[in-house]
Coordinates of C-alpha atoms in Angstrom, one line a residue:
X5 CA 24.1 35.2 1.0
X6 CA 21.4 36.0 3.3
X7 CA 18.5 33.9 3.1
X8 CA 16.9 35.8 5.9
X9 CA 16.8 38.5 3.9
X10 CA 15.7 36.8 0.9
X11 CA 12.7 35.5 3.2
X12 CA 12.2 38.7 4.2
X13 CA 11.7 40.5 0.9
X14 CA 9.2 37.5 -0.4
X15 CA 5.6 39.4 0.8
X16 CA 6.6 42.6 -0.2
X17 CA 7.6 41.4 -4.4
X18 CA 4.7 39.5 -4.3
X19 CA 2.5 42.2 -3.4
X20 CA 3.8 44.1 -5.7
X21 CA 3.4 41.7 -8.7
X22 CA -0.1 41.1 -7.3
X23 CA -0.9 45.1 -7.6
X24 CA 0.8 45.1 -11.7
X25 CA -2.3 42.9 -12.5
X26 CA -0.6 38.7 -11.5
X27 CA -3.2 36.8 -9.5
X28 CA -2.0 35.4 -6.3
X29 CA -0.7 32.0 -7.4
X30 CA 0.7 32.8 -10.5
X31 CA 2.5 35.4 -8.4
X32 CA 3.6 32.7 -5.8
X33 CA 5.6 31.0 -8.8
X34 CA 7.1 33.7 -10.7
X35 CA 8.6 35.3 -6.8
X36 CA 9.7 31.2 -6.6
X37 CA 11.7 30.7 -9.7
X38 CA 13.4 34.6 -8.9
X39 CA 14.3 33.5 -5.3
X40 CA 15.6 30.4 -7.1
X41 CA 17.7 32.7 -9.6
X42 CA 18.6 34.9 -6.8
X43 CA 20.7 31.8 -4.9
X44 CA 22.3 30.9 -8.3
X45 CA 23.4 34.6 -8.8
X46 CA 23.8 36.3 -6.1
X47 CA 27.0 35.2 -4.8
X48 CA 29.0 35.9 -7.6
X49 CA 27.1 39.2 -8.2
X50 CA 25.1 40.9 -5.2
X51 CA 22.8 43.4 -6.4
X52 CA 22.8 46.9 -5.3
X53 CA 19.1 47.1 -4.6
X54 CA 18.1 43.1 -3.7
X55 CA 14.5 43.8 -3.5
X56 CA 14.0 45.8 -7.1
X57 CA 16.5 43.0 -8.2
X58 CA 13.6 40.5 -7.2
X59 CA 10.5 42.6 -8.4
X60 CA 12.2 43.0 -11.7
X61 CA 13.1 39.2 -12.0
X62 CA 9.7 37.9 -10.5
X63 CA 8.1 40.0 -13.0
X64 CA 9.8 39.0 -16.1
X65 CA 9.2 35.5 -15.3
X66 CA 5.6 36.3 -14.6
X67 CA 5.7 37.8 -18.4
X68 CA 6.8 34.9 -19.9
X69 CA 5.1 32.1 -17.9
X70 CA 1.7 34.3 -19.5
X71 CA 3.1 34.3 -22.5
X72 CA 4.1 30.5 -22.4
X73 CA 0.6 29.7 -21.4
X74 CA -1.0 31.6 -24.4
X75 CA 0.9 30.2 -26.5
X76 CA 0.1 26.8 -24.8
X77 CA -3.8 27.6 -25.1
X78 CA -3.0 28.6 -28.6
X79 CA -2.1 25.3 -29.0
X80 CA -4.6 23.2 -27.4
X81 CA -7.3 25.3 -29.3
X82 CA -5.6 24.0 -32.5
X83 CA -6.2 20.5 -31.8
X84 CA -9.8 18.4 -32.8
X85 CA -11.8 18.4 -29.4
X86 CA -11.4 14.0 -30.1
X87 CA -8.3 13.0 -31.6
X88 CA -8.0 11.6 -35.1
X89 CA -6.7 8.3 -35.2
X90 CA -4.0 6.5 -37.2
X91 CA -0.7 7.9 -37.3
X92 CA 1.2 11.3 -36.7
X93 CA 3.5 12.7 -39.0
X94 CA 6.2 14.3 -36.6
X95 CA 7.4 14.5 -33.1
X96 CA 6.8 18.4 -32.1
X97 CA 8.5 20.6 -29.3
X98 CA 5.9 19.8 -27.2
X99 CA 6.8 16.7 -26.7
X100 CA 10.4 17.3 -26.5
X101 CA 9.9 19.4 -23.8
X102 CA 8.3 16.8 -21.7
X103 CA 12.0 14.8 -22.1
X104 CA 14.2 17.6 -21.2
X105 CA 12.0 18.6 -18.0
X106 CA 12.8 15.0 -17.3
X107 CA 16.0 15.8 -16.1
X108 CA 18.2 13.3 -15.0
X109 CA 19.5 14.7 -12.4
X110 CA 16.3 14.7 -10.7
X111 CA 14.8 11.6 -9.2
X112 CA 11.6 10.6 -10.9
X113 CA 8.7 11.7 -8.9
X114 CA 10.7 15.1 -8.9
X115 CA 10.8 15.2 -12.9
X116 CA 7.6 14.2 -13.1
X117 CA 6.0 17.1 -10.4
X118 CA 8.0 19.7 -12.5
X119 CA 7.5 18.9 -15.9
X120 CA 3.5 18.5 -15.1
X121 CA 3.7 22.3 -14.0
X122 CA 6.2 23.4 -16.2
X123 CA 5.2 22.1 -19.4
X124 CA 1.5 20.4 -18.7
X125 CA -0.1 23.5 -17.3
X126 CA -1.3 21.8 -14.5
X127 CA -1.5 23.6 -10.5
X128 CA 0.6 22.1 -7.9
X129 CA -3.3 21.6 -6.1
X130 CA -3.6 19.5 -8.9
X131 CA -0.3 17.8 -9.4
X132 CA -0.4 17.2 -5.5
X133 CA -4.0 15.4 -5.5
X134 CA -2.7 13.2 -8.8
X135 CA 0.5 12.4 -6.3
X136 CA -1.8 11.6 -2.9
X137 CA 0.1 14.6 -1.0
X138 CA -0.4 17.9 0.5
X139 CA -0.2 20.8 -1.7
X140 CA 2.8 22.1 0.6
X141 CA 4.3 19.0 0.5
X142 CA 3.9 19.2 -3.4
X143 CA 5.0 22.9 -3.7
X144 CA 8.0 22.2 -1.8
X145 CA 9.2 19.1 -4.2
X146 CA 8.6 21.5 -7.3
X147 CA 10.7 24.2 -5.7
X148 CA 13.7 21.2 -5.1
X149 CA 13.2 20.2 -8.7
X150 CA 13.5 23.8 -10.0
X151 CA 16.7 24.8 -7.7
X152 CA 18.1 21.3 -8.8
X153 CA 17.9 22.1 -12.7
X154 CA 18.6 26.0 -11.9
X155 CA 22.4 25.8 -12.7
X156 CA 22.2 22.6 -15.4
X157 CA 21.5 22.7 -18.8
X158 CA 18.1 20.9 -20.3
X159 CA 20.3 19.0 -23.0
X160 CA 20.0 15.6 -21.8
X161 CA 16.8 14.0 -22.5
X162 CA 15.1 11.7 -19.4
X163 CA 13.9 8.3 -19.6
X164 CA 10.9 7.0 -21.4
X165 CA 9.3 5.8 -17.9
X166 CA 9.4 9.4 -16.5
X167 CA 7.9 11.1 -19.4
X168 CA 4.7 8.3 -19.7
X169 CA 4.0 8.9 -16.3
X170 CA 3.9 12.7 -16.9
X171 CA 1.6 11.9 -19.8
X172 CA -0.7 9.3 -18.1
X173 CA -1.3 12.8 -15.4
X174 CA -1.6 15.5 -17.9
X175 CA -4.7 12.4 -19.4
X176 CA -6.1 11.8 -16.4
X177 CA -6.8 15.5 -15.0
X178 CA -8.3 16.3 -18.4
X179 CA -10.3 13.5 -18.2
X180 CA -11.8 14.7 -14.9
X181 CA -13.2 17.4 -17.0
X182 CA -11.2 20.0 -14.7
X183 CA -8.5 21.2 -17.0
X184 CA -9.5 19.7 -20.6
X185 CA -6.1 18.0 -21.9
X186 CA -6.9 14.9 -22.4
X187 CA -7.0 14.7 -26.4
X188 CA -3.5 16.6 -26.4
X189 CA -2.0 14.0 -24.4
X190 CA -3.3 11.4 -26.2
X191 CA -2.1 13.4 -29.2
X192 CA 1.7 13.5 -27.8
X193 CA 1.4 9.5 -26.8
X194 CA 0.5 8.6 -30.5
X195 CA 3.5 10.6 -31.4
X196 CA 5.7 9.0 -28.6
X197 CA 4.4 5.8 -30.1
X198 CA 5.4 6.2 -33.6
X199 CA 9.0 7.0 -32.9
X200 CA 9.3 4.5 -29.9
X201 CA 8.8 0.9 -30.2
X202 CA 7.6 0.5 -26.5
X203 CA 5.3 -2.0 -25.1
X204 CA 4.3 0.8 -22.1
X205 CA 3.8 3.5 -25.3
X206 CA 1.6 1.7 -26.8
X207 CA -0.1 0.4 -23.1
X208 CA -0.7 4.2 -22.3
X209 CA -1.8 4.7 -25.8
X210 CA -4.7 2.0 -25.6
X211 CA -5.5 2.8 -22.6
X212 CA -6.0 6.4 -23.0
X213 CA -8.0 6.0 -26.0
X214 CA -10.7 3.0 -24.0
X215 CA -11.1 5.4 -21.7
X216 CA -11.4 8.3 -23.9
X217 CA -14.1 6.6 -25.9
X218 CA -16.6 6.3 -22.9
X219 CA -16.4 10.2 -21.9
X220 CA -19.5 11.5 -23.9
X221 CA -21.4 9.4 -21.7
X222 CA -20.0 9.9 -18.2
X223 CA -22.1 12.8 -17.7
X224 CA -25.6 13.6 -18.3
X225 CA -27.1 16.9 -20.1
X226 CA -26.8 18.7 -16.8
X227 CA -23.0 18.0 -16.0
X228 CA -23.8 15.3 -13.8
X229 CA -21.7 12.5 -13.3
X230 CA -23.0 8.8 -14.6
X231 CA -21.5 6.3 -13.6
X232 CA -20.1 3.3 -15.7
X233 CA -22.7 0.7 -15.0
X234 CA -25.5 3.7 -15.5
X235 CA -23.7 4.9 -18.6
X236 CA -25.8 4.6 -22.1
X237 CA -23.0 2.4 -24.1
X238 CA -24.6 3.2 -27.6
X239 CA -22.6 6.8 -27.1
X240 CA -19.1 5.2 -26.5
X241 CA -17.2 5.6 -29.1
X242 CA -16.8 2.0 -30.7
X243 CA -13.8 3.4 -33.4
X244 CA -11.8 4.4 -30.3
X245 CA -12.5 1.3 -28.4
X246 CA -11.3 -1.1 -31.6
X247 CA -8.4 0.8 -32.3
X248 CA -7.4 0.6 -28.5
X249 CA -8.0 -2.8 -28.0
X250 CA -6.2 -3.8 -31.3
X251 CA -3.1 -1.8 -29.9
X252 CA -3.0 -3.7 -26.5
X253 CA -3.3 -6.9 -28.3
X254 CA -0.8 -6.1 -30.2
X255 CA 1.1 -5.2 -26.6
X256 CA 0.4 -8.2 -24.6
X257 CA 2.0 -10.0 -27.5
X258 CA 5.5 -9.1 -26.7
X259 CA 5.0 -10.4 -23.3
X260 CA 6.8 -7.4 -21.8
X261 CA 3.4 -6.3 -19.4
X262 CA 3.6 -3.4 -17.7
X263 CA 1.4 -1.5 -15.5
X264 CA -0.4 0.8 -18.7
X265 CA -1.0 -2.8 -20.4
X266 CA -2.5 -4.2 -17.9
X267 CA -4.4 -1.2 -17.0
X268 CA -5.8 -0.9 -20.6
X269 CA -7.0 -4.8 -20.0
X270 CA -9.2 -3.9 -17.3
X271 CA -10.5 -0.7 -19.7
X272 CA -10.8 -3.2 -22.0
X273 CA -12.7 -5.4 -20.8
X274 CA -15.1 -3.1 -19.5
X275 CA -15.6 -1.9 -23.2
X276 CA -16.0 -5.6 -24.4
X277 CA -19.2 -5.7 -22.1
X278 CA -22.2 -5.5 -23.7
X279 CA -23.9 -4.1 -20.7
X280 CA -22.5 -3.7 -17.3
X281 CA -23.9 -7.4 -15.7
X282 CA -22.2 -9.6 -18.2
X283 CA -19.1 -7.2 -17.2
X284 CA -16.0 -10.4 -16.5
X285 CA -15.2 -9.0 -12.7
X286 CA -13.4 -12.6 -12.3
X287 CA -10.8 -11.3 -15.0
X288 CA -10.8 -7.3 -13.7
X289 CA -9.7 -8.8 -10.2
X290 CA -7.1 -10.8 -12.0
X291 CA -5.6 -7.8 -14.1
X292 CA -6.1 -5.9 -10.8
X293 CA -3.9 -8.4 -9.1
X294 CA -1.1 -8.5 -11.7
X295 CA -1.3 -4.5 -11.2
X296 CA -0.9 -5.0 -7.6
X297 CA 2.3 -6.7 -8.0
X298 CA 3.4 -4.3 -10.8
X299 CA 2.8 -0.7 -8.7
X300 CA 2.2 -1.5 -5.1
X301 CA -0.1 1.4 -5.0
X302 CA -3.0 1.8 -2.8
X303 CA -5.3 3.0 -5.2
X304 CA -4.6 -0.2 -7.3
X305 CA -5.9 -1.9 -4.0
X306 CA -9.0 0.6 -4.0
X307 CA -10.0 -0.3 -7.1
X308 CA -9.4 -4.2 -6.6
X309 CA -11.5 -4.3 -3.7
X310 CA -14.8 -2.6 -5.7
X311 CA -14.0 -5.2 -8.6
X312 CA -13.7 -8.1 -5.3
X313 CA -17.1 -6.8 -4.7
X314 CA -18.6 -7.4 -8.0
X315 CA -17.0 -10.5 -8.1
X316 CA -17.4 -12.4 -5.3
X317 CA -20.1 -10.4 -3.5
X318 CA -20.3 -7.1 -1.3
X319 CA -19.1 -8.8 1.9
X320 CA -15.8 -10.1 0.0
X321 CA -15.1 -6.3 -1.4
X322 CA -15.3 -4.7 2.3
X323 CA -13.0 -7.6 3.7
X324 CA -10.6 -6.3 0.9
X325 CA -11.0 -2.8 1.6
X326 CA -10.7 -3.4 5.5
X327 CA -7.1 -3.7 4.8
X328 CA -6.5 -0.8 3.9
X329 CA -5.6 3.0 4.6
X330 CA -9.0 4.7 5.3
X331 CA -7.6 8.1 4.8
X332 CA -7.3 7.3 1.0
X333 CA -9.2 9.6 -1.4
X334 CA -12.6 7.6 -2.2
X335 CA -11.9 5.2 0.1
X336 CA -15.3 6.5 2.0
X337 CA -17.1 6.5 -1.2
X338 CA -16.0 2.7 -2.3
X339 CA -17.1 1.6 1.2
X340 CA -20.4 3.8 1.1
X341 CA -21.1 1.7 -2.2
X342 CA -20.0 -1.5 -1.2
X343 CA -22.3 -1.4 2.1
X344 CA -25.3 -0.4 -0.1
X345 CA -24.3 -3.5 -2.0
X346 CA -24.6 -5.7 1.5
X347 CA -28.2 -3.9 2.5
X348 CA -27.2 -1.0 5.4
X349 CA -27.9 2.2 3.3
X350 CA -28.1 3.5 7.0
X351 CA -24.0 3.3 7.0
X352 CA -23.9 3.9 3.4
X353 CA -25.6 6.9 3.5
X354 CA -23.0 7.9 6.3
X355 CA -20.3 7.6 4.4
X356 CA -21.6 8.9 1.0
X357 CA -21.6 12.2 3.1
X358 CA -18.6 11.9 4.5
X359 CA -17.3 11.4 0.9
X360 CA -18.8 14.1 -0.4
X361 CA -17.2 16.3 2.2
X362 CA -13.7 15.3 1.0
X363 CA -14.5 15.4 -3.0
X364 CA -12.5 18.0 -4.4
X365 CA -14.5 18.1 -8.2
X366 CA -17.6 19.7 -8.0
X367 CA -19.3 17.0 -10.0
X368 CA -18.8 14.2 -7.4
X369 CA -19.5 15.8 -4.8
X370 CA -22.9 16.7 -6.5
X371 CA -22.9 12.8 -7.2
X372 CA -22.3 11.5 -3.7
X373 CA -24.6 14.2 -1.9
X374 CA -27.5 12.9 -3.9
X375 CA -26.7 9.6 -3.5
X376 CA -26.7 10.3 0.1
X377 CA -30.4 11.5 0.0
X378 CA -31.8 8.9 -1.7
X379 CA -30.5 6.5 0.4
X380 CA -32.0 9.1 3.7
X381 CA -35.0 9.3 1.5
X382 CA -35.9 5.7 1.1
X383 CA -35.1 5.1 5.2
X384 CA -37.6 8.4 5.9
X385 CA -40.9 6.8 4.0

């Protein structure tokens, strides 16, 4: 076959689907998954007219990737805006779904990319920020993931580990209030939970729901962002944060921790605060160092050196964070805040800008600029 070619005919289909009415990246993947069709096909049965071949085949999947995602929407609008607690009564396709895309013929962070675009409705902008990657980089692991599962059947479920991590993405982008699905992934956890005896379930269970509880206050009446020690704690949402806490309890007892248990400790003992100085840092950089054996991830580190900072002073935080990669996402911001801690809001304010420049939400960015000018303000009088 004659990838040339192929390459070739990829503007001209996808200006064509963009004139029928597709928007440009919605385009993009439909033209994707019909070059993907076209190497599984083609050999065995070259078209006459390779270009209409593609147009027709790009379209069709465009048709049913809309229809997919109304029916999605459908869905989600279906669902309570907070989840009701206690049990569910059945496991639906939804979640089933979320196993089979978790092929296992595809490594993990491969499932994982896929079934977030395939079955969470998230953009591979989004699913490459959750991953710390380029979007290219991203695009080009969901395209290996879809040419991988092109010629297998989806009848072998993947592992449990694959699908929490899926879900534990699908929370947290709702939770950043740009796509809203966090109560539906808490919804399919609960279910995941009552037909799989799982320490890590029910770890990503409590910890979704101690942080769900604290969303009505993260932002003020204006869709500002309010940060946790600013947060008014009379609006958390105390039902959650008991039933949470009684599930990780009832986690850590098995002595099986994982990285969502010990995750859900550090939520939890933020909730167990009754205001944000009695807040136990001493026991968050503990649970933060257990994580840090757990993950090895860098944002684990991030996070430990802000908690250092409450802990054992401002100075002890930005030794922690000196350690580390500065091209991280926020890793400008937890220095800006960690150096207003210590008294130079002249370098503070320098890097609240500079974070500001690299947020990617609206609301941060909002957050950081002003923080930046108060911080100029109070220098200028």
């Amino acid at each position: 076959m004659d990838e040339a070619l192929l390459r070739g005919l990829v503007p001209g289909v996808l200006g064509i689907l963009v004139r029928r009415g597709a928007d440009f990246a919605a385009a993009e993947d439909a033209v994707q998954d019909a070059l993907v069709e076209a190497v599984r096909v083609w050999p065995a049965d070259p078209p006459r007219d390779p270009k209409g071949w593609l147009v027709t085949a790009a379209w069709r999947r465009f048709l049913d990737a809309t229809r997919a995602d109304t029916a999605r929407r459908r869905r989600e609008d279906l669902v309570d805006e907070e989840p009701a607690p206690g049990p569910v009564p059945a496991v639906d396709d939804t979640l089933r779904l979320y196993f089979l895309c978790a092929h296992p013929s595809l490594t993990p962070s491969s499932a994982v990319a896929l079934t977030l675009r395939a079955v969470g409705g998230l953009t591979t902008r989004q699913i490459a920020g959750a991953y710390l990657v380029p979007e290219a980089t991203m695009a080009q692991r969901i395209s290996r993931a879809k040419r991988t599962v092109s010629g297998v059947r989806l009848d072998r479920p993947g592992d449990v580990a694959t699908v929490l991590r899926v879900l534990y993405l699908v929370f947290n982008e709702g939770y950043s209030g740009d796509v809203d699905l966090a109560a539906e992934a808490i919804r399919l956890t609960r279910q995941l939970a009552a037909v799989i005896d799982h320490p890590e379930v029910a770890g990503l269970l409590a910890l979704m729901l101690l942080h769900h509880a604290r969303r009505a206050a993260r932002t003020a009446p204006d869709g500002a962002l309010v940060p946790l020690a600013e947060q008014d704690r009379s609006r958390w949402d105390t039902g959650a944060i008991a039933e949470g806490v009684g599930i990780l309890q009832a986690a850590l007892a098995r002595d099986r921790l994982g990285e969502f248990q010990a995750q859900a400790a550090v939520a939890a003992l933020h909730a167990d605060a009754p205001t944000a100085e009695e807040t136990d840092w001493v026991q968050i950089v503990e649970w933060y160092d257990e994580l840090a054996r757990l993950t090895d991830s860098p944002v684990v580190l991030l996070n430990r050196a802000v908690a250092v900072g409450e802990a054992d002073g401002p100075r002890a935080g930005l030794a922690a964070l000196s350690v580390l990669d500065g091209s991280l996402p926020r890793y400008a911001a937890v220095a800006a805040y960690l150096h207003e801690r210590a008294g130079d809001p002249v370098t503070a304010a320098r890097l609240y800008a500079e974070a500001a420049r690299a947020a990617s939400d609206l609301a941060e960015r909002d957050h950081l600029t002003r923080r930046a000018a108060r911080l100029n303000a109070g220098r200028d009088r």
